[in-house]
XYZ file of C-alpha atoms in Angstrom:
497
model
C 205.249 52.156 146.491
C 205.261 54.810 143.911
C 202.512 57.492 144.480
C 199.405 57.208 141.301
C 199.546 60.543 139.939
C 196.802 61.948 137.491
C 197.358 64.772 135.148
C 194.225 66.918 134.266
C 195.081 69.200 131.256
C 192.284 71.115 129.667
C 192.747 73.235 126.588
C 192.346 77.123 126.478
C 191.715 77.722 130.400
C 193.062 81.499 131.492
C 194.263 81.579 135.106
C 192.109 84.529 135.825
C 188.906 82.970 135.641
C 188.751 81.125 138.648
C 187.009 81.753 142.012
C 190.485 81.376 143.939
C 192.587 83.421 141.668
C 190.146 86.240 142.320
C 187.479 86.190 139.929
C 184.121 87.091 141.440
C 181.299 85.813 139.010
C 183.117 82.533 137.294
C 181.935 79.642 139.814
C 184.704 77.076 139.949
C 184.131 75.371 143.357
C 186.030 72.263 142.411
C 189.084 74.200 141.780
C 188.921 75.889 144.821
C 188.315 73.375 147.128
C 191.598 71.572 145.204
C 193.270 74.452 145.436
C 192.654 75.235 149.173
C 193.405 71.471 149.960
C 197.207 71.749 147.930
C 199.072 74.168 146.506
C 198.784 76.792 143.555
C 201.105 78.245 141.642
C 199.735 82.256 141.053
C 201.951 83.230 138.158
C 202.348 79.889 136.036
C 203.024 80.835 132.406
C 202.528 78.512 129.175
C 205.734 77.683 127.139
C 203.617 78.767 124.133
C 200.280 80.375 123.303
C 199.349 77.918 120.710
C 198.219 74.376 121.566
C 200.673 71.987 119.834
C 203.631 73.722 120.348
C 202.719 74.440 124.110
C 201.951 70.542 124.490
C 204.887 69.476 122.812
C 207.189 71.639 125.172
C 205.282 70.279 128.421
C 206.280 66.747 127.189
C 209.698 67.025 125.596
C 210.617 69.797 128.490
C 212.055 72.218 125.791
C 211.156 75.574 124.332
C 209.713 75.308 120.833
C 212.940 76.879 119.679
C 214.891 73.779 120.744
C 212.316 71.177 120.088
C 211.440 72.252 116.744
C 207.696 72.186 117.321
C 206.797 76.267 116.543
C 202.972 75.564 114.805
C 200.422 73.140 114.868
C 201.102 71.105 112.166
C 204.690 70.037 113.665
C 205.521 67.014 116.005
C 208.674 66.080 118.087
C 210.744 63.127 116.720
C 210.062 60.178 117.876
C 213.872 59.597 119.033
C 213.704 62.093 121.600
C 212.430 60.580 124.969
C 209.700 62.360 126.867
C 209.078 62.471 130.459
C 206.267 59.788 130.183
C 209.138 57.319 128.629
C 211.050 58.335 131.726
C 208.175 57.151 133.907
C 207.223 54.217 132.282
C 211.290 53.008 132.473
C 210.419 53.727 136.218
C 207.577 51.313 136.549
C 204.176 53.202 135.681
C 201.605 52.581 133.520
C 201.637 55.580 131.320
C 197.823 56.497 130.436
C 196.412 58.885 128.024
C 192.786 59.329 128.389
C 191.397 61.973 125.765
C 193.112 65.189 123.964
C 197.080 65.560 123.896
C 196.780 66.972 120.284
C 199.580 64.900 118.662
C 200.277 65.349 115.172
C 201.917 62.412 113.060
C 202.174 58.502 113.035
C 203.280 58.649 116.660
C 200.311 59.347 118.754
C 201.887 57.971 121.867
C 205.363 59.623 122.947
C 205.863 57.636 125.937
C 202.146 56.727 126.609
C 201.718 53.110 127.313
C 197.647 53.028 126.897
C 195.212 55.516 125.049
C 192.092 55.202 126.481
C 190.379 57.734 124.002
C 190.855 59.387 120.869
C 191.665 63.084 119.944
C 189.008 64.923 118.570
C 191.849 67.243 116.441
C 192.451 65.298 112.933
C 195.885 63.814 114.118
C 197.652 63.959 111.000
C 198.989 66.739 108.692
C 196.446 65.933 105.888
C 193.347 67.951 107.950
C 190.664 65.420 107.475
C 187.114 66.756 107.717
C 185.150 66.468 111.086
C 182.523 63.493 110.612
C 178.980 64.728 109.800
C 176.201 64.362 112.155
C 174.108 61.179 112.981
C 171.791 62.322 110.284
C 174.354 62.562 107.636
C 174.208 66.380 107.719
C 177.161 68.675 108.198
C 177.764 69.887 111.599
C 176.911 73.696 111.995
C 179.762 74.141 114.528
C 181.988 76.288 113.478
C 184.807 78.512 114.971
C 187.586 76.510 116.209
C 190.024 79.177 114.857
C 190.213 82.548 115.825
C 188.652 83.811 112.892
C 185.747 81.775 113.169
C 185.277 81.707 117.175
C 183.159 85.080 116.957
C 180.647 83.820 114.518
C 179.508 80.744 116.380
C 178.691 81.497 119.754
C 175.732 80.688 122.260
C 174.171 78.466 124.741
C 173.596 74.803 123.099
C 175.373 71.790 122.646
C 178.562 71.336 120.580
C 181.140 68.669 119.647
C 183.615 70.069 121.982
C 181.092 69.741 124.824
C 180.440 66.133 123.506
C 184.091 64.938 123.403
C 184.804 66.302 126.959
C 181.946 63.982 128.161
C 183.125 61.104 125.820
C 186.788 61.597 127.575
C 185.447 62.001 131.289
C 183.108 59.108 130.980
C 185.964 56.897 129.805
C 188.409 57.987 132.642
C 186.017 57.473 135.013
C 185.581 53.632 133.951
C 189.349 53.626 134.263
C 189.248 54.578 137.531
C 186.353 52.361 138.684
C 188.998 48.988 137.718
C 192.301 48.032 139.905
C 195.327 48.339 138.025
C 198.650 46.287 139.505
C 201.250 49.009 137.961
C 201.628 52.521 139.315
C 199.423 54.890 137.388
C 200.236 58.019 135.837
C 197.329 59.244 134.049
C 196.600 61.995 131.725
C 192.783 63.192 131.054
C 192.629 65.519 128.164
C 189.714 67.699 127.365
C 188.891 70.335 124.608
C 187.243 72.800 126.684
C 187.006 75.380 127.607
C 188.257 75.867 123.919
C 186.016 77.765 121.665
C 183.616 77.606 119.518
C 182.158 79.413 122.256
C 178.969 77.749 123.155
C 178.281 76.833 126.608
C 175.489 74.451 128.124
C 172.556 76.990 128.126
C 171.941 77.470 131.536
C 175.281 78.290 131.910
C 175.180 80.626 129.129
C 172.353 82.083 130.485
C 173.521 82.449 134.048
C 176.407 84.562 132.996
C 175.038 86.349 130.317
C 174.174 89.653 132.142
C 176.688 89.064 135.089
C 179.868 89.498 133.024
C 182.270 92.780 132.598
C 183.202 93.797 128.892
C 185.273 96.965 130.382
C 188.382 95.587 128.996
C 186.899 95.050 125.487
C 188.153 97.419 123.050
C 189.476 97.858 119.266
C 191.275 100.760 120.035
C 194.425 98.924 121.585
C 197.350 98.930 119.438
C 199.252 95.497 120.117
C 201.695 96.621 117.364
C 202.923 95.197 114.172
C 203.180 91.624 115.245
C 199.298 91.741 115.870
C 198.255 93.826 112.923
C 195.448 91.880 110.929
C 194.941 89.632 114.071
C 191.440 90.097 114.792
C 190.033 92.716 117.091
C 186.402 92.738 117.710
C 184.415 94.869 120.543
C 180.727 94.626 119.144
C 178.778 94.623 122.385
C 176.692 91.961 121.318
C 179.544 89.766 119.952
C 181.366 90.251 122.903
C 178.804 89.468 125.761
C 177.990 86.557 124.021
C 181.010 84.938 123.791
C 182.335 86.174 127.513
C 179.128 84.461 128.573
C 179.748 81.231 126.537
C 183.622 80.975 127.811
C 182.589 81.746 131.268
C 180.207 78.693 130.846
C 182.439 76.431 129.625
C 185.088 77.184 132.149
C 182.118 76.105 134.810
C 181.182 72.931 132.701
C 185.361 71.776 132.840
C 185.259 72.745 136.460
C 182.369 70.398 137.139
C 184.464 67.786 134.946
C 187.383 68.441 136.872
C 185.388 67.436 139.898
C 184.058 64.494 138.687
C 187.508 63.036 137.904
C 189.009 64.144 141.226
C 186.072 62.331 143.150
C 186.594 59.335 141.070
C 190.499 59.401 141.683
C 190.177 59.839 145.451
C 187.989 56.837 145.241
C 190.348 54.970 143.540
C 193.058 55.639 146.015
C 190.988 54.930 148.659
C 189.942 51.598 147.121
C 193.658 50.551 146.431
C 195.242 51.851 149.567
C 197.902 53.872 147.685
C 198.878 57.443 148.031
C 198.954 60.009 144.835
C 198.928 63.129 143.686
C 196.500 65.252 141.318
C 197.636 68.141 138.947
C 195.876 70.419 136.888
C 197.178 72.461 134.035
C 195.841 74.092 130.923
C 198.279 74.427 127.824
C 197.488 78.464 127.578
C 194.387 80.596 127.806
C 192.114 82.768 125.945
C 191.915 86.237 125.205
C 188.341 85.956 125.014
C 187.715 89.723 124.171
C 190.233 91.569 126.195
C 191.702 94.188 123.923
C 189.439 93.218 121.268
C 191.827 90.013 120.330
C 190.094 86.335 120.760
C 191.625 82.876 121.142
C 195.776 82.920 121.510
C 198.893 83.570 120.008
C 199.394 86.734 121.549
C 201.761 87.407 124.761
C 199.085 89.358 126.897
C 198.007 88.006 130.214
C 194.524 85.830 129.470
C 196.474 83.901 126.433
C 199.911 83.047 128.520
C 198.772 83.043 132.171
C 197.405 79.475 133.099
C 196.302 77.411 135.944
C 198.700 75.040 137.486
C 198.062 73.131 140.735
C 199.072 70.320 142.785
C 197.219 68.263 145.481
C 197.649 65.101 147.216
C 199.758 63.125 149.269
C 202.805 65.021 150.698
C 201.693 68.385 148.936
C 201.506 71.353 151.219
C 197.668 72.667 151.902
C 197.026 76.216 151.154
C 200.267 76.846 149.945
C 200.889 79.060 146.881
C 204.027 79.714 144.970
C 204.151 83.525 143.645
C 207.276 83.397 141.562
C 207.011 82.539 138.105
C 206.981 79.184 136.771
C 206.795 77.389 133.568
C 204.179 74.833 131.863
C 207.619 73.260 131.208
C 207.983 72.573 134.700
C 205.322 69.892 134.813
C 207.646 66.893 133.368
C 210.887 67.534 136.227
C 208.132 68.055 138.850
C 206.168 64.600 138.099
C 209.340 62.361 137.603
C 210.755 64.092 140.745
C 207.649 63.284 142.739
C 207.855 59.914 141.090
C 211.328 59.021 141.755
C 211.988 58.957 138.224
C 214.850 59.915 135.941
C 214.706 63.916 135.541
C 215.132 64.529 131.913
C 217.412 67.625 130.870
C 215.500 70.507 129.092
C 214.416 73.931 129.610
C 212.333 73.245 132.650
C 213.089 72.893 136.219
C 211.381 70.791 139.155
C 209.220 72.578 141.732
C 209.652 69.965 144.339
C 212.100 72.340 146.078
C 209.344 75.065 146.127
C 206.151 72.619 147.078
C 208.171 70.775 149.779
C 210.998 73.150 151.090
C 209.372 76.325 151.013
C 211.891 78.125 148.973
C 210.785 80.333 146.295
C 212.559 81.072 143.592
C 212.183 84.941 143.111
C 215.441 85.203 140.533
C 214.103 82.917 138.095
C 212.822 84.386 134.826
C 210.476 82.288 132.525
C 210.480 82.262 128.724
C 207.530 81.700 126.472
C 207.885 81.697 122.821
C 205.282 82.272 119.677
C 206.302 81.873 115.724
C 203.884 83.945 113.976
C 202.786 85.059 111.009
C 202.809 88.573 110.009
C 200.331 90.691 108.079
C 203.196 91.361 105.406
C 203.714 87.953 104.543
C 206.592 87.707 106.715
C 207.052 85.517 110.004
C 208.883 86.184 113.195
C 209.767 84.585 116.683
C 208.384 86.102 119.442
C 209.632 85.740 122.768
C 208.307 86.503 126.464
C 210.486 86.812 129.530
C 208.599 86.978 132.740
C 210.858 88.399 135.979
C 208.899 88.857 139.459
C 206.229 91.522 138.629
C 207.725 92.284 135.434
C 207.135 91.121 131.799
C 209.046 91.768 128.368
C 208.428 90.572 125.253
C 209.219 91.292 121.473
C 209.178 90.044 118.282
C 212.273 89.102 115.630
C 212.401 92.215 113.125
C 210.291 94.552 115.520
C 212.748 94.774 118.331
C 211.856 98.956 118.413
C 208.138 97.915 119.541
C 209.337 95.929 122.677
C 207.113 95.785 125.403
C 207.494 96.219 129.258
C 204.598 95.691 131.618
C 204.569 96.005 135.363
C 201.701 93.278 135.749
C 201.524 94.610 139.769
C 200.908 97.929 138.959
C 199.063 97.569 135.812
C 197.570 94.026 135.272
C 195.748 95.106 132.472
C 198.859 95.631 130.277
C 198.032 98.808 129.285
C 200.944 100.816 129.908
C 204.148 100.209 128.029
C 207.081 101.105 130.788
C 209.912 100.216 128.929
C 210.980 103.759 128.089
C 210.758 104.548 132.146
C 212.793 101.134 133.077
C 215.262 100.422 130.544
C 217.526 98.512 132.885
C 214.799 96.159 133.736
C 213.975 95.793 129.748
C 217.682 95.269 129.117
C 218.124 92.659 131.723
C 214.885 90.422 130.243
C 216.112 91.079 126.995
C 219.223 89.934 127.423
C 217.647 86.665 129.300
C 215.649 86.061 126.344
C 218.472 86.407 123.812
C 220.114 83.361 125.242
C 218.182 81.169 123.026
C 217.925 80.277 119.660
C 217.851 83.275 116.858
C 214.812 83.542 114.292
C 217.732 82.687 111.622
C 218.534 79.488 113.646
C 215.104 78.564 113.976
C 214.208 79.152 110.406
C 216.990 76.339 109.106
C 214.829 73.828 110.581
C 211.237 75.849 110.018
C 211.906 75.886 106.483
C 212.636 72.237 106.246
C 209.650 71.535 107.364
C 207.465 73.594 105.387
C 209.018 71.470 102.611
C 208.021 68.184 103.985
C 204.784 69.711 104.826
C 204.077 70.158 101.008
C 204.043 66.273 100.817
C 202.203 65.338 103.986
C 199.484 67.618 103.863
C 198.538 65.785 100.688
C 198.951 62.318 102.004
C 195.871 60.108 103.058
C 196.700 58.091 106.170
C 194.470 59.212 108.488
C 193.115 56.565 110.906
C 189.913 57.242 112.212
C 190.712 54.726 114.961
C 193.055 57.293 116.621
C 190.384 60.154 116.808
C 187.275 60.546 117.797
C 184.158 60.128 115.465
C 181.353 62.316 116.133
C 178.419 60.878 117.637
C 174.799 61.750 118.059
C 174.985 65.285 119.168
C 172.336 67.976 119.885
C 173.109 71.179 118.058
C 171.743 74.311 118.105
C 169.660 74.609 114.689
C 169.860 78.640 115.041
C 173.161 79.399 116.467
C 173.743 82.790 117.950
C 176.170 84.538 115.280
C 177.362 87.838 114.778
C 175.434 90.031 112.228
C 179.162 91.247 110.957
C 180.213 89.578 107.684
C 183.634 88.383 108.611
C 186.424 87.598 106.507
C 189.607 85.790 106.678
C 191.980 88.727 108.727
C 195.029 89.640 107.298
C 197.103 87.294 109.858
C 195.107 84.262 108.377
C 195.463 84.978 104.863
C 199.177 84.934 105.345
C 199.214 81.818 107.368
C 197.456 79.871 104.693
C 199.771 81.257 101.825
C 202.458 80.125 103.728
C 200.800 76.482 104.350
C 199.475 76.073 100.992
C 201.029 78.617 98.729
C 197.705 80.527 98.011
C 195.272 82.919 99.652
């Protein structure tokens, strides 16, 4: 009989914030024990450090430049088969419980069941979040990088409540018996900002976290000009304590689902595999940046671990792998057709013990520049080296030795021109900025219509329930304004500042 597979996918969890990954402060006992019982990919890279493109890349198997999903208002074509379709054809129920951040009228893309809606408005028109139970507007802001440092502290939030809702629905489903083989995705919103954690966790971490890497002096180059850099100790400490607390809360949810999945397998006498991955990470103050949409390690280096029947225990795969590898790996484990794409199955590394030291993993980011132009950034990770450059800004390319310089302080591109050229050439094998923009310009024209439409289906997204929120949120005392980066993004989308 085919093995049941459960994929738990969080949002915005940096690899380094895990006990088994070396963090001495964060408490992640469930991830630590799952890692010990299974195999850890120690150098997994996202396909894009932005939610929708990363997730579209994972399910389609193609990089953003190849599937056309470059930012959070895009969606893959419903004509494109995903690895979920392949699983369904091979006999699996493909079940989505929670967040996958689909955009547009197709809220399935190969999932045969949806147990819970998505907290994010699922259409292009950006429907406002529902009010609180008493009818007043939610006091929680900070769902984007600009606002992320304004609302921080200990308390409750729609993100925390949504994740409780998703996990409860997943536990209900796992208490039932199901005849067909199961591929279940449990998608949570945390540890994505706003940086609001349960008070006991926020208080626990507040005086323990380290702020040595928080600075406004780091030069991220022209591509990051106008992107928020904030090093106020009060802001940085609060945001980081909350993020650590959000990670611990996520670990507790993961433990609940992991235990329930194990109970389901034992009760039904079936074999199964548990996978944990996140779509991308969070800078959380490193170099003064918050959120994602940069190529530095906290934003692109993601957790990726596999545990279960036939999976080696206590194993670590050190060579770089990609979020793109989830689909091919799952399909090979499930004996389903592996679709063509930019990723590859990790089963040979898992089962045969063969490392893949010469593999170069690619990540992409379409971004808005402070001068009003756009650029396509591309990262190449090979062994201990990481190279990235942005179109039109190639003279500012970066090369880091991640072994000698894990903080990515020293650009060593002048000292290692042969390595830089190798990685530049590999990154150059994919579509150029001009080729990508043919599709992107078409998308922007469509959005001028789609963003004005009123067709949001409240049944396909979560309605906020009775939540306890901070009445006096911990806010920065600084009067933050939209950054130049955000201004340009809105100008492109809405035709105004």
